Short mmCIF file of C-alpha atoms in Angstrom, two decimals:
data_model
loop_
_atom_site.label_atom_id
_atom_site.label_comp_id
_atom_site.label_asym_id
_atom_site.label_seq_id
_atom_site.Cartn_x
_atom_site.Cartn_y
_atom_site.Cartn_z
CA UNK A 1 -43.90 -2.13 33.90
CA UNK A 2 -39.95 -1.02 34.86
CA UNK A 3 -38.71 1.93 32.61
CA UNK A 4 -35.10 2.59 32.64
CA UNK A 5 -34.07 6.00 31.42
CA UNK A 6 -30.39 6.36 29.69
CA UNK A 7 -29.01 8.84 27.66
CA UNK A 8 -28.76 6.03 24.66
CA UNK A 9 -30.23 3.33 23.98
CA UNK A 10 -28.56 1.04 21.42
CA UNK A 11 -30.15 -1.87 19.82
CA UNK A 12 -27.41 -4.68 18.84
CA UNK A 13 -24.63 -5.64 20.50
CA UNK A 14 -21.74 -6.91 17.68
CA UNK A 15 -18.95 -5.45 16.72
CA UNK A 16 -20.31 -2.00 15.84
CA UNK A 17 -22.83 -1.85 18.66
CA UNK A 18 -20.41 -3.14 21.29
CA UNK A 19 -17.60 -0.22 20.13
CA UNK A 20 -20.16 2.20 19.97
CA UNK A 21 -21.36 1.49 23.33
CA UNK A 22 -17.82 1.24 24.93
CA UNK A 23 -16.80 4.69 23.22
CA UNK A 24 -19.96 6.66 24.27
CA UNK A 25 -19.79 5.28 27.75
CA UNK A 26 -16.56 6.50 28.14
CA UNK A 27 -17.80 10.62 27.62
CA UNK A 28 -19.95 9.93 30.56
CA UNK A 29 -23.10 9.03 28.84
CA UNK A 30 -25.32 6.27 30.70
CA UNK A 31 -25.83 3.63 27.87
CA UNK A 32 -28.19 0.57 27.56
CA UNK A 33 -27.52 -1.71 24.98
CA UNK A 34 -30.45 -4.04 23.49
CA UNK A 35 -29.22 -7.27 22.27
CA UNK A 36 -31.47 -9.93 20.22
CA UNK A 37 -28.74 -12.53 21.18
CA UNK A 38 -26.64 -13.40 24.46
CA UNK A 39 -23.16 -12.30 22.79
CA UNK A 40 -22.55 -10.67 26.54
CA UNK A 41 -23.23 -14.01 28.76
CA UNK A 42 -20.79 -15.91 26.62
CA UNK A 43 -16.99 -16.85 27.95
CA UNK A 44 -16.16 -17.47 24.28
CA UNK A 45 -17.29 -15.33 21.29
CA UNK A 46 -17.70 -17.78 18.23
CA UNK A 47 -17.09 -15.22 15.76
CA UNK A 48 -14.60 -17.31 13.56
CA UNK A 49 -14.69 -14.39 10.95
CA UNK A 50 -11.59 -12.09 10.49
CA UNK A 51 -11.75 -8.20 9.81
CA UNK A 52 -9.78 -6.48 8.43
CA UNK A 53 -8.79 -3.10 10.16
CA UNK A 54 -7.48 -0.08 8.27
CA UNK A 55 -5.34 2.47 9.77
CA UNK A 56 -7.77 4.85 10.12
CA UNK A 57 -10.03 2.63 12.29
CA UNK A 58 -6.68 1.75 14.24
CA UNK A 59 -5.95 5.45 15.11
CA UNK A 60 -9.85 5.70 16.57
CA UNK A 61 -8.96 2.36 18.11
CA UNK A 62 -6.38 3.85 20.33
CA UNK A 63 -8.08 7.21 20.63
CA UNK A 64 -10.41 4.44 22.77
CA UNK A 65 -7.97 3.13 24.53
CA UNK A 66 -8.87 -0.30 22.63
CA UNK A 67 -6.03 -0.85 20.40
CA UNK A 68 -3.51 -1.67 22.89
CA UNK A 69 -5.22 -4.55 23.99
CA UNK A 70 -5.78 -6.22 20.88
CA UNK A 71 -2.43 -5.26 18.88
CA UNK A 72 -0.72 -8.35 20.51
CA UNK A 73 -3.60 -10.27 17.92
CA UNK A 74 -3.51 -8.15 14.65
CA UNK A 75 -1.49 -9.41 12.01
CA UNK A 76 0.10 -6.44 9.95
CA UNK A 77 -0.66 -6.22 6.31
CA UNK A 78 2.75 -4.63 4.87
CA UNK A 79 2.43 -5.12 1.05
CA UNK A 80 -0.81 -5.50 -1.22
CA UNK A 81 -0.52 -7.27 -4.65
CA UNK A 82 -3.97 -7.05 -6.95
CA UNK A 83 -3.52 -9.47 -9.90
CA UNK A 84 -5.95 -9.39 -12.84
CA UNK A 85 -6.24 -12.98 -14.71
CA UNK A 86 -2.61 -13.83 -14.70
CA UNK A 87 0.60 -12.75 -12.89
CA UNK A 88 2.45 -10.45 -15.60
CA UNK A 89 -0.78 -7.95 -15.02
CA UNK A 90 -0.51 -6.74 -11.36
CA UNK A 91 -0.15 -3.28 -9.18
CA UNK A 92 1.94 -3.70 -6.18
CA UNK A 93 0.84 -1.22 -2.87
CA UNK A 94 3.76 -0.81 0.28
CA UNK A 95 3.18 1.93 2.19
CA UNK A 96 6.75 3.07 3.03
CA UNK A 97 6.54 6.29 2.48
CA UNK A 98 4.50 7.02 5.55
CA UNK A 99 5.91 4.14 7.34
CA UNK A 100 3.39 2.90 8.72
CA UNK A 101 1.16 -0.16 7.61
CA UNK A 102 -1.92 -0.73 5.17
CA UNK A 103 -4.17 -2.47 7.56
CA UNK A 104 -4.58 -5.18 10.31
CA UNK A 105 -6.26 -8.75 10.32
CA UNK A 106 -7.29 -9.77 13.38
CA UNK A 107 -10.33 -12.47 14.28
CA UNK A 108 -14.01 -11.23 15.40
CA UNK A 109 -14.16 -12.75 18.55
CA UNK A 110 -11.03 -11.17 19.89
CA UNK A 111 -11.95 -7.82 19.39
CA UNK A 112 -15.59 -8.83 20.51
CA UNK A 113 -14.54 -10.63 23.70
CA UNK A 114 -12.34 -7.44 24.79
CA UNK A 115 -14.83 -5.16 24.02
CA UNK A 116 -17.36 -7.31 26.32
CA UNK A 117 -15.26 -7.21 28.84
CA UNK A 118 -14.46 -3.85 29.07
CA UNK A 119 -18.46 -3.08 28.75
CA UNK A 120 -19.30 -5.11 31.87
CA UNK A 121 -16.58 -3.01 34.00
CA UNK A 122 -18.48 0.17 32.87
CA UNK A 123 -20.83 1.29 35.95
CA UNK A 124 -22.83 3.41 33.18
CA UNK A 125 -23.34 0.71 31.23
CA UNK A 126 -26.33 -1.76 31.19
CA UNK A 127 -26.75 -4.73 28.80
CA UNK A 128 -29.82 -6.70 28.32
CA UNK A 129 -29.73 -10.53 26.23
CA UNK A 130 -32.36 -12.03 24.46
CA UNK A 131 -34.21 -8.92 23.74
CA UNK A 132 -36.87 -8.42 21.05
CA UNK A 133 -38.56 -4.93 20.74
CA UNK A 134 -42.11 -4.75 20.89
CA UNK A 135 -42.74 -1.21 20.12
CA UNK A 136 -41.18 2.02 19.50
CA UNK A 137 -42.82 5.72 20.48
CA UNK A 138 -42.54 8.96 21.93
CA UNK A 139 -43.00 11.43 24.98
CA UNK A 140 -41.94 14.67 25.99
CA UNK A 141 -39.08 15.08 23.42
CA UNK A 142 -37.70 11.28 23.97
CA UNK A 143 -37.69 8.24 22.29
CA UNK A 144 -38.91 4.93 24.23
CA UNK A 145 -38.92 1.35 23.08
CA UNK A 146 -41.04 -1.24 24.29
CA UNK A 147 -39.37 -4.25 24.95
CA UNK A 148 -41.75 -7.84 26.71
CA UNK A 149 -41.34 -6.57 30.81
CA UNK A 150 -39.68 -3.12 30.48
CA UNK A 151 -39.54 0.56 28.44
CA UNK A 152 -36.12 2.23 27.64
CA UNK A 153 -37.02 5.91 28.17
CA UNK A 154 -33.62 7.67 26.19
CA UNK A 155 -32.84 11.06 24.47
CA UNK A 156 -31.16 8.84 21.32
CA UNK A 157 -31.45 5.62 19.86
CA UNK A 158 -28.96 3.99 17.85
CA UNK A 159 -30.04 1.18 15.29
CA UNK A 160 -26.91 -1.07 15.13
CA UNK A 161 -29.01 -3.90 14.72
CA UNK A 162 -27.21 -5.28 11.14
CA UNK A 163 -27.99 -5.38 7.39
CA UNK A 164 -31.67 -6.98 8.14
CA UNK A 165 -32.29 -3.90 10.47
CA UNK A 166 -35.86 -4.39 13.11
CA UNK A 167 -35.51 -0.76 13.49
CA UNK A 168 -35.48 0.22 9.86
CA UNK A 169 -38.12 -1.94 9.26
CA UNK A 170 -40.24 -0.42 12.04
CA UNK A 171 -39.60 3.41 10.67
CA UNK A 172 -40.08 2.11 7.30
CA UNK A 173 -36.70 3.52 6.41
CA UNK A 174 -36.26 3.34 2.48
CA UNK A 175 -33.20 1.12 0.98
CA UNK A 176 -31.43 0.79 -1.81
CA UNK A 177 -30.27 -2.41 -2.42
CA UNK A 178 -28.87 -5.08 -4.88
CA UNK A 179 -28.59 -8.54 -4.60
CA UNK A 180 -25.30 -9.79 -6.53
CA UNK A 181 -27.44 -13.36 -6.37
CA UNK A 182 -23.63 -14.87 -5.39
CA UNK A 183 -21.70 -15.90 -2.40
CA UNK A 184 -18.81 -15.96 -0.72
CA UNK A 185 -17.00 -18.27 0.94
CA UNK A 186 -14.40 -17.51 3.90
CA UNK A 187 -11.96 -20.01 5.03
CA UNK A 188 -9.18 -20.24 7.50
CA UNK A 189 -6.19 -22.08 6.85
CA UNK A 190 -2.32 -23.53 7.22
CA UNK A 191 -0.30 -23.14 4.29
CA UNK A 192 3.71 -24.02 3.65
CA UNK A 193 5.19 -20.57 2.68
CA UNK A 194 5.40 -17.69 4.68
CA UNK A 195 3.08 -15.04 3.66
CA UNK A 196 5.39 -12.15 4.43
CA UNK A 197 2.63 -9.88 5.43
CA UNK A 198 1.33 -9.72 2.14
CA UNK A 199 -2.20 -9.61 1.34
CA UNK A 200 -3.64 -10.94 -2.62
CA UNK A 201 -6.39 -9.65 -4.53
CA UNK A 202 -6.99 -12.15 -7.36
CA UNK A 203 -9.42 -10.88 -10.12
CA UNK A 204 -10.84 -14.43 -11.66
CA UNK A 205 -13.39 -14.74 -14.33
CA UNK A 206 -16.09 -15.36 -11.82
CA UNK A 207 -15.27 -13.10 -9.03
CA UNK A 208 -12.24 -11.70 -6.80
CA UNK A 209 -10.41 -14.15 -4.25
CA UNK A 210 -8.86 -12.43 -1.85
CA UNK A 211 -5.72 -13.86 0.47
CA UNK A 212 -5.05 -12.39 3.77
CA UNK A 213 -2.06 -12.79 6.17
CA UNK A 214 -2.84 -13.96 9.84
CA UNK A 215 -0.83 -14.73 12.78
CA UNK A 216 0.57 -18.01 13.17
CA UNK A 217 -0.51 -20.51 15.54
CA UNK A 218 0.60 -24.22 16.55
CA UNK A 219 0.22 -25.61 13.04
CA UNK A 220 2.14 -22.89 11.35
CA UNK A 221 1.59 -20.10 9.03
CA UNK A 222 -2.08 -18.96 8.68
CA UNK A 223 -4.30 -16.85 6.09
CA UNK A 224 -7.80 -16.60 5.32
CA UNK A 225 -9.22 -16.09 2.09
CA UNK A 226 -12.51 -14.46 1.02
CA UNK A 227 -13.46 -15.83 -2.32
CA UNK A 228 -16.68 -14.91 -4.25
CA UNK A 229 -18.07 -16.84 -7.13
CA UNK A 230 -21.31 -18.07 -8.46
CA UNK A 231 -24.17 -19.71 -5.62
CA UNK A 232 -23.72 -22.86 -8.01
CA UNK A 233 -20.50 -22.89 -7.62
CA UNK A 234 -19.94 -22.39 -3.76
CA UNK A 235 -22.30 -24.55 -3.06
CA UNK A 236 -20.69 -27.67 -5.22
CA UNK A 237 -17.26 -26.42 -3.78
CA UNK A 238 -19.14 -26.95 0.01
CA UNK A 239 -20.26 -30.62 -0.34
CA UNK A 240 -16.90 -31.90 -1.85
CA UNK A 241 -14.18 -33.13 1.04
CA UNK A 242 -11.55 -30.86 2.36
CA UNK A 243 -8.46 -32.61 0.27
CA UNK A 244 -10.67 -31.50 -2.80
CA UNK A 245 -11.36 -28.18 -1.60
CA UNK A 246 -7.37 -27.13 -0.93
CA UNK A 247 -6.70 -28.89 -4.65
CA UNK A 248 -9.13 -26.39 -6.25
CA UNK A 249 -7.92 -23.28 -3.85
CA UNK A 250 -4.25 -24.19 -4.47
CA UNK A 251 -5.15 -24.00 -8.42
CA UNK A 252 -6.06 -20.85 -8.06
CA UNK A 253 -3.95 -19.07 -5.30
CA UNK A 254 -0.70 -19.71 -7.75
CA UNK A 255 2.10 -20.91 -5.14
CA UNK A 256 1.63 -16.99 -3.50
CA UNK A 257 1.69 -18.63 0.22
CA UNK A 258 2.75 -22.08 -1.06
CA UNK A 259 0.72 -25.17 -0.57
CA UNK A 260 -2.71 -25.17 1.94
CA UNK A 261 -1.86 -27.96 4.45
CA UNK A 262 -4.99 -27.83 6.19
CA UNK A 263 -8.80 -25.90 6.25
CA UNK A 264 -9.20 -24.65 9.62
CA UNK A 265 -12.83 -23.34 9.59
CA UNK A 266 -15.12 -22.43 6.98
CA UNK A 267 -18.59 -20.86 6.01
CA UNK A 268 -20.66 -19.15 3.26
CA UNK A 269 -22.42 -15.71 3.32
CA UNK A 270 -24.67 -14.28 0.28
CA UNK A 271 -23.57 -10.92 -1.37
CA UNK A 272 -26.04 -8.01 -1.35
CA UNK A 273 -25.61 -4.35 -0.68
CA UNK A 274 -27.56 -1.62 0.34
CA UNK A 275 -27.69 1.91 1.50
CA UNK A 276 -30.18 3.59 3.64
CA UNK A 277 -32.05 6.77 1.96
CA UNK A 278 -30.94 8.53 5.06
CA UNK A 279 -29.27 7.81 8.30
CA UNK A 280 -31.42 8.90 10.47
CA UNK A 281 -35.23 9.20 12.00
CA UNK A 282 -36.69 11.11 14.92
CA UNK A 283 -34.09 10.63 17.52
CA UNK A 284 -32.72 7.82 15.86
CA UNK A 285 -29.36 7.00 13.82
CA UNK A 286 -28.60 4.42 12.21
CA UNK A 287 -24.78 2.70 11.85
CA UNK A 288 -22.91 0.16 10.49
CA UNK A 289 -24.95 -2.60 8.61
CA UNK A 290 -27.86 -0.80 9.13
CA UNK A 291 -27.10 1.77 7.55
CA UNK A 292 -24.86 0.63 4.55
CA UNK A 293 -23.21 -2.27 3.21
CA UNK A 294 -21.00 -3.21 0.77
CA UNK A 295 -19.61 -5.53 -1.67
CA UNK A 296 -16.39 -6.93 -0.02
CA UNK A 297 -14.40 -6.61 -3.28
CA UNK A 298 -12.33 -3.74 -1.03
CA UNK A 299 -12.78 -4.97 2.46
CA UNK A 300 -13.88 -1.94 4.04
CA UNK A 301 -17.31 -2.34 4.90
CA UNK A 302 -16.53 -2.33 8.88
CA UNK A 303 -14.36 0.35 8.52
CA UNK A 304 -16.43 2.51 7.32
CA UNK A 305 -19.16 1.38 10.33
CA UNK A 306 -16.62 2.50 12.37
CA UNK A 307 -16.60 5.86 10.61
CA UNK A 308 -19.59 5.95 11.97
CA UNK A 309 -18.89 5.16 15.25
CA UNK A 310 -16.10 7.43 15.56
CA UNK A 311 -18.20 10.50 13.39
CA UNK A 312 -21.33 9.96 16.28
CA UNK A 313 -18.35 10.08 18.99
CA UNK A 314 -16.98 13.25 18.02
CA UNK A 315 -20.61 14.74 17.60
CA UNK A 316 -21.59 13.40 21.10
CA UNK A 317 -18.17 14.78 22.29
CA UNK A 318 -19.18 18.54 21.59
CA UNK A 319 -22.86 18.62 22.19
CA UNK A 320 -21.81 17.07 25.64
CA UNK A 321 -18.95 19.91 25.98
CA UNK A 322 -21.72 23.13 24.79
CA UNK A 323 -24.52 21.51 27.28
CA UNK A 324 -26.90 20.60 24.07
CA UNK A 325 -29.26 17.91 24.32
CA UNK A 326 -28.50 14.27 22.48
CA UNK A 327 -30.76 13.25 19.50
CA UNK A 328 -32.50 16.35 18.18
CA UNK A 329 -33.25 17.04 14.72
CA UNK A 330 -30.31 19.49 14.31
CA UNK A 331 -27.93 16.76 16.20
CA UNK A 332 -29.30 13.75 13.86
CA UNK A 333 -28.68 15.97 10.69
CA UNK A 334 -25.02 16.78 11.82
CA UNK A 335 -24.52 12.98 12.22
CA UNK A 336 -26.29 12.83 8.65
CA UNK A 337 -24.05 15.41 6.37
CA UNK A 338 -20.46 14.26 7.94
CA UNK A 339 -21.63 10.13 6.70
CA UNK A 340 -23.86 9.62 3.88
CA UNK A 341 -21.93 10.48 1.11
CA UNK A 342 -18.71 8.82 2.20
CA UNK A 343 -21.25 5.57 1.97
CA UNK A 344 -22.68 6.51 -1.23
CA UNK A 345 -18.84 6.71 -2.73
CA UNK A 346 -18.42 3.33 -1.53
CA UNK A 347 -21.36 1.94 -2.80
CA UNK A 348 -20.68 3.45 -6.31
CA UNK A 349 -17.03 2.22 -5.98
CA UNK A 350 -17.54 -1.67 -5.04
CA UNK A 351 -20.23 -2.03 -7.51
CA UNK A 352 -18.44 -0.35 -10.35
CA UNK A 353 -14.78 -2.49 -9.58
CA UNK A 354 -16.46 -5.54 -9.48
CA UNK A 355 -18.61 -5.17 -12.53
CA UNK A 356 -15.73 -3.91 -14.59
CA UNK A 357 -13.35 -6.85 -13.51
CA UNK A 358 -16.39 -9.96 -14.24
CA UNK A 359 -16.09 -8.72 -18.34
CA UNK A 360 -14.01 -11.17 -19.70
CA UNK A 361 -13.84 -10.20 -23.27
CA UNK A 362 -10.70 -9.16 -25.32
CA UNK A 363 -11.87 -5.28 -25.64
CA UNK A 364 -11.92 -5.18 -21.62
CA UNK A 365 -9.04 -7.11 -20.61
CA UNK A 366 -7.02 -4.78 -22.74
CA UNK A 367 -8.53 -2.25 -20.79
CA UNK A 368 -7.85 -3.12 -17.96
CA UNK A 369 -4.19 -4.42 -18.95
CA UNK A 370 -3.68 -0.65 -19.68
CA UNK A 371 -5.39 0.79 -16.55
CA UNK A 372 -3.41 -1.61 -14.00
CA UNK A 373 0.18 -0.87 -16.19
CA UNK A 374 -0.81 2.84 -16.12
CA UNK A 375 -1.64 2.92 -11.59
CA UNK A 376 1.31 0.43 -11.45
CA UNK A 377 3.61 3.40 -13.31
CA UNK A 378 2.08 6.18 -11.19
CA UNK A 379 3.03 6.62 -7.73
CA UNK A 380 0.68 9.82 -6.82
CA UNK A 381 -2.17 7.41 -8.26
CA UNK A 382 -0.94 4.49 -6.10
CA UNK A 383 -0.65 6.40 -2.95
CA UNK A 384 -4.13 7.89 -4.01
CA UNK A 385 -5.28 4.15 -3.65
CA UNK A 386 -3.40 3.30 -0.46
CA UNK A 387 -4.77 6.32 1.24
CA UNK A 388 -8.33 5.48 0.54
CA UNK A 389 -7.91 1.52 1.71
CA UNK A 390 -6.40 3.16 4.72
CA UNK A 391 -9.32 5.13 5.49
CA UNK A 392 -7.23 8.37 6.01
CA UNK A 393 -8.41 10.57 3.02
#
C-alpha cells in the first residue's frame, strides 16, 4: 500500500482546514490535506453562508497574503447597534477612534474558492477528495493514518474535521457540550433602505436576530440575518411561503434597512456548543470546530478558529526557525496554553449573554435597562466591547 510522508497531515478541508493548509504551506512545510468531501474538484463552492470577519482575523489575513484578494468582496461593518426589546434601550459601537472598522461580511464560498485556488498552485501541497480514515497509529516518533489504498506517514496531524470531529471521536477526546435544543435560521436578502454599514443585534423574547450589511448586487441593497428562536418555531416559519416569511421578518427588523423585497437563499442549522477538554493528543491538535464552538449570539466562532490557525502558524514559524521537530509533546502543549482559555472565555461569555437576555420578567429587564444605559454612558466600557468583537485584546 502507497505511504506518503508530509510534514502535516490535515484532516478537513473548509474554511479552517483550507487557511490552515495555505498558511503552513507557505513556511515551507509539505502539507497533505484529507478531505471527506470534494470541496477541491468543484468550479463553484456552494457555501451560501456569510462570515463575519473581525479585524483581528483581517490583519492575519494579510499577514497571508489572502486579504487582498478577497477585500474587493467584504462588506465593511462601520457602526453596531444592540437593541434590547424596544428601540429607546440600545448601545451604539463606531470605532472611530482607531479608525479603522469593526469587522467584514463577506460569503463562504468566496473566501473558500480563493483559498482553493491558491492551494492547487502550491507544489508542497497535496489534496486528496472523498477520503474516509480507516485507522490512526504510530511509528518511530510519527503519526500515520490509514486511509482505504494509502498511509499518511507525518510528524503532526491537525483535526480540522468540524464540530462532529472523526478524529476526536477516534482519540476519545472528552467534550463539553450543551445543546440549546433551538435553531437558527440564516437568510439572504434585498431590502429598500440602505443599510449604511450598520450591523443590528436585536434581543427578542425568544432569542437574538441579528442583521448584517452585505454588498450590493443586481437587485439592490443586501443583508443577511441570523435569527435564533425556538425548533417549533423555525420550523413553522420554514413551511410558510416567502411573502409570509418577509411579513414576519419585517415585524420584527423595525424599518432598520426598510422593507425586505425579496429572500435570496435560506437554511436552518441547530444550536449546540462545545469545548474540547484539551486541544491536543499525541502529535495531534485540534482547531476550529473541533476544538470549540460557540453560540453565535457574538459572531465570533470562526474568528476565534482562526486564532487558532494563526496561534499554530506562529508556533510552526519558530520551531521551523530553531530546527525543532513538528508535533512533540512540548510543541502540542505550546499550541495548548496560548488557546484554551481564550475558548473557555468564549464559551462562558455566549452562554451567559444569551441566558441573561431570554429572562423576560420585570426584575431583569430593569436590569438590563440599567446595564445597557450604564455601557451606552461609558466609553472605556464601550471600547472594552469593540476591542473584544474585534479580536484585538
Amino acid at each position: 500500500m502507497k505511504e506518503i510522508q508530509s510534514n502535516i497531515n490535515i484532516i478537513g478541508g473548509g474554511l479552517i482546514g483550507a487557511a490552515t493548509a495555505y498558511s503552513l504551506s507557505s513556511l515551507g512545510n509539505n502539507v497533505v490535506i484529507l478531505e471527506q468531501k470534494a470541496k477541491f474538484n468543484n468550479k463553484k463552492y456552494l457555501d451560501k453562508r456569510t462570515t463575519a470577519i473581525s479585524e483581528g482575523t483581517k490583519k492575519f489575513l494579510e499577514e497571508i497574503n489572502i486579504w487582498k484578494d478577497i477585500e474587493y468582496h467584504a462588506e465593511p461593518i462601520r457602526k453596531i447597534q444592540i437593541i434590547d426589546r424596544n428601540q429607546s434601550n440600545k448601545i451604539y459601537f463606531d470605532n472611530q477612534r482607531r479608525k479603522s472598522n469593526l469587522g467584514y461580511i463577506i460569503k463562504n464560498e468566496l473566501i473558500l474558492g480563493n483559498l482553493y485556488r491558491k492551494l492547487q498552485k502550491q507544489k508542497n501541497v497535496k489534496i486528496f477528495n472523498n477520503i474516509s480514515i480507516k485507522d490512526i497509529f504510530y511509528k518511530d516518533n510519527r503519526i500515520i493514518t490509514k486511509q482505504n489504498n494509502f498511509f499518511v506517514n507525518t510528524n503532526l496531524l491537525l483535526a480540522s474535521d468540524g464540530k462532529n470531529s472523526s478524529i476526536r471521536k477516534i482519540f476519545k477526546t472528552p467534550i463539553y457540550s450543551k445543546d440549546y435544543k433551538r435553531k437558527a435560521i440564516v437568510i439572504n436578502f434585498n431590502h429598500t433602505k440602505n443599510h449604511q454599514n450598520t450591523a443590528y443585534e436585536f434581543f427578542l423574547k425568544n432569542g437574538p436576530l441579528a442583521i448584517l450589511p452585505m454588498q450590493i448586487n443586481k437587485n439592490g441593497f443586501q443583508s443577511s440575518i441570523v435569527w435564533t428562536n425556538t425548533n417549533e418555531f423555525i420550523n413553522s416559519l420554514l413551511s410558510l411561503d416567502d411573502a409570509k416569511i418577509i411579513s414576519i421578518l419585517n415585524e420584527n427588523i423595525r424599518d432598520s434597512i426598510g422593507d425586505i423585497k425579496k429572500i435570496i437563499t435560506k437554511q436552518t442549522f441547530p444550536l449546540s456548543a462545545h469545548l474540547n477538554c484539551k486541544f491536543y493528543e499525541n502529535r495531534t491538535i485540534y482547531l476550529g470546530d473541533a476544538a470549540h464552538s460557540f453560540h453565535p449570539i457574538a459572531g465570533q466562532g470562526w474568528n476565534l478558529g482562526m486564532q487558532d490557525v494563526e496561534s499554530l502558524y506562529n508556533l510552526v514559524k519558530k520551531y521551523n526557525s530553531l530546527g525543532l521537530e513538528l508535533g512533540d509533546e512540548a510543541f502540542c502543549k505550546e499550541f495548548q496554553k496560548d488557546n484554551f482559555f481564550k475558548a473557555y472565555r468564549l464559551y462562558q461569555i455566549t452562554d451567559k449573554v444569551d441566558s441573561i437576555f431570554k429572562i423576560d420578567n420585570n426584575l431583569f429587564s430593569h436590569v438590563r435597562f440599567s446595564a445597557i444605559n450604564l455601557m451606552e454612558k461609558s466609553k472605556k466600557l464601550k471600547n472594552k466591547i469593540s476591542d473584544f468583537a474585534m479580536g484585538i485584546n
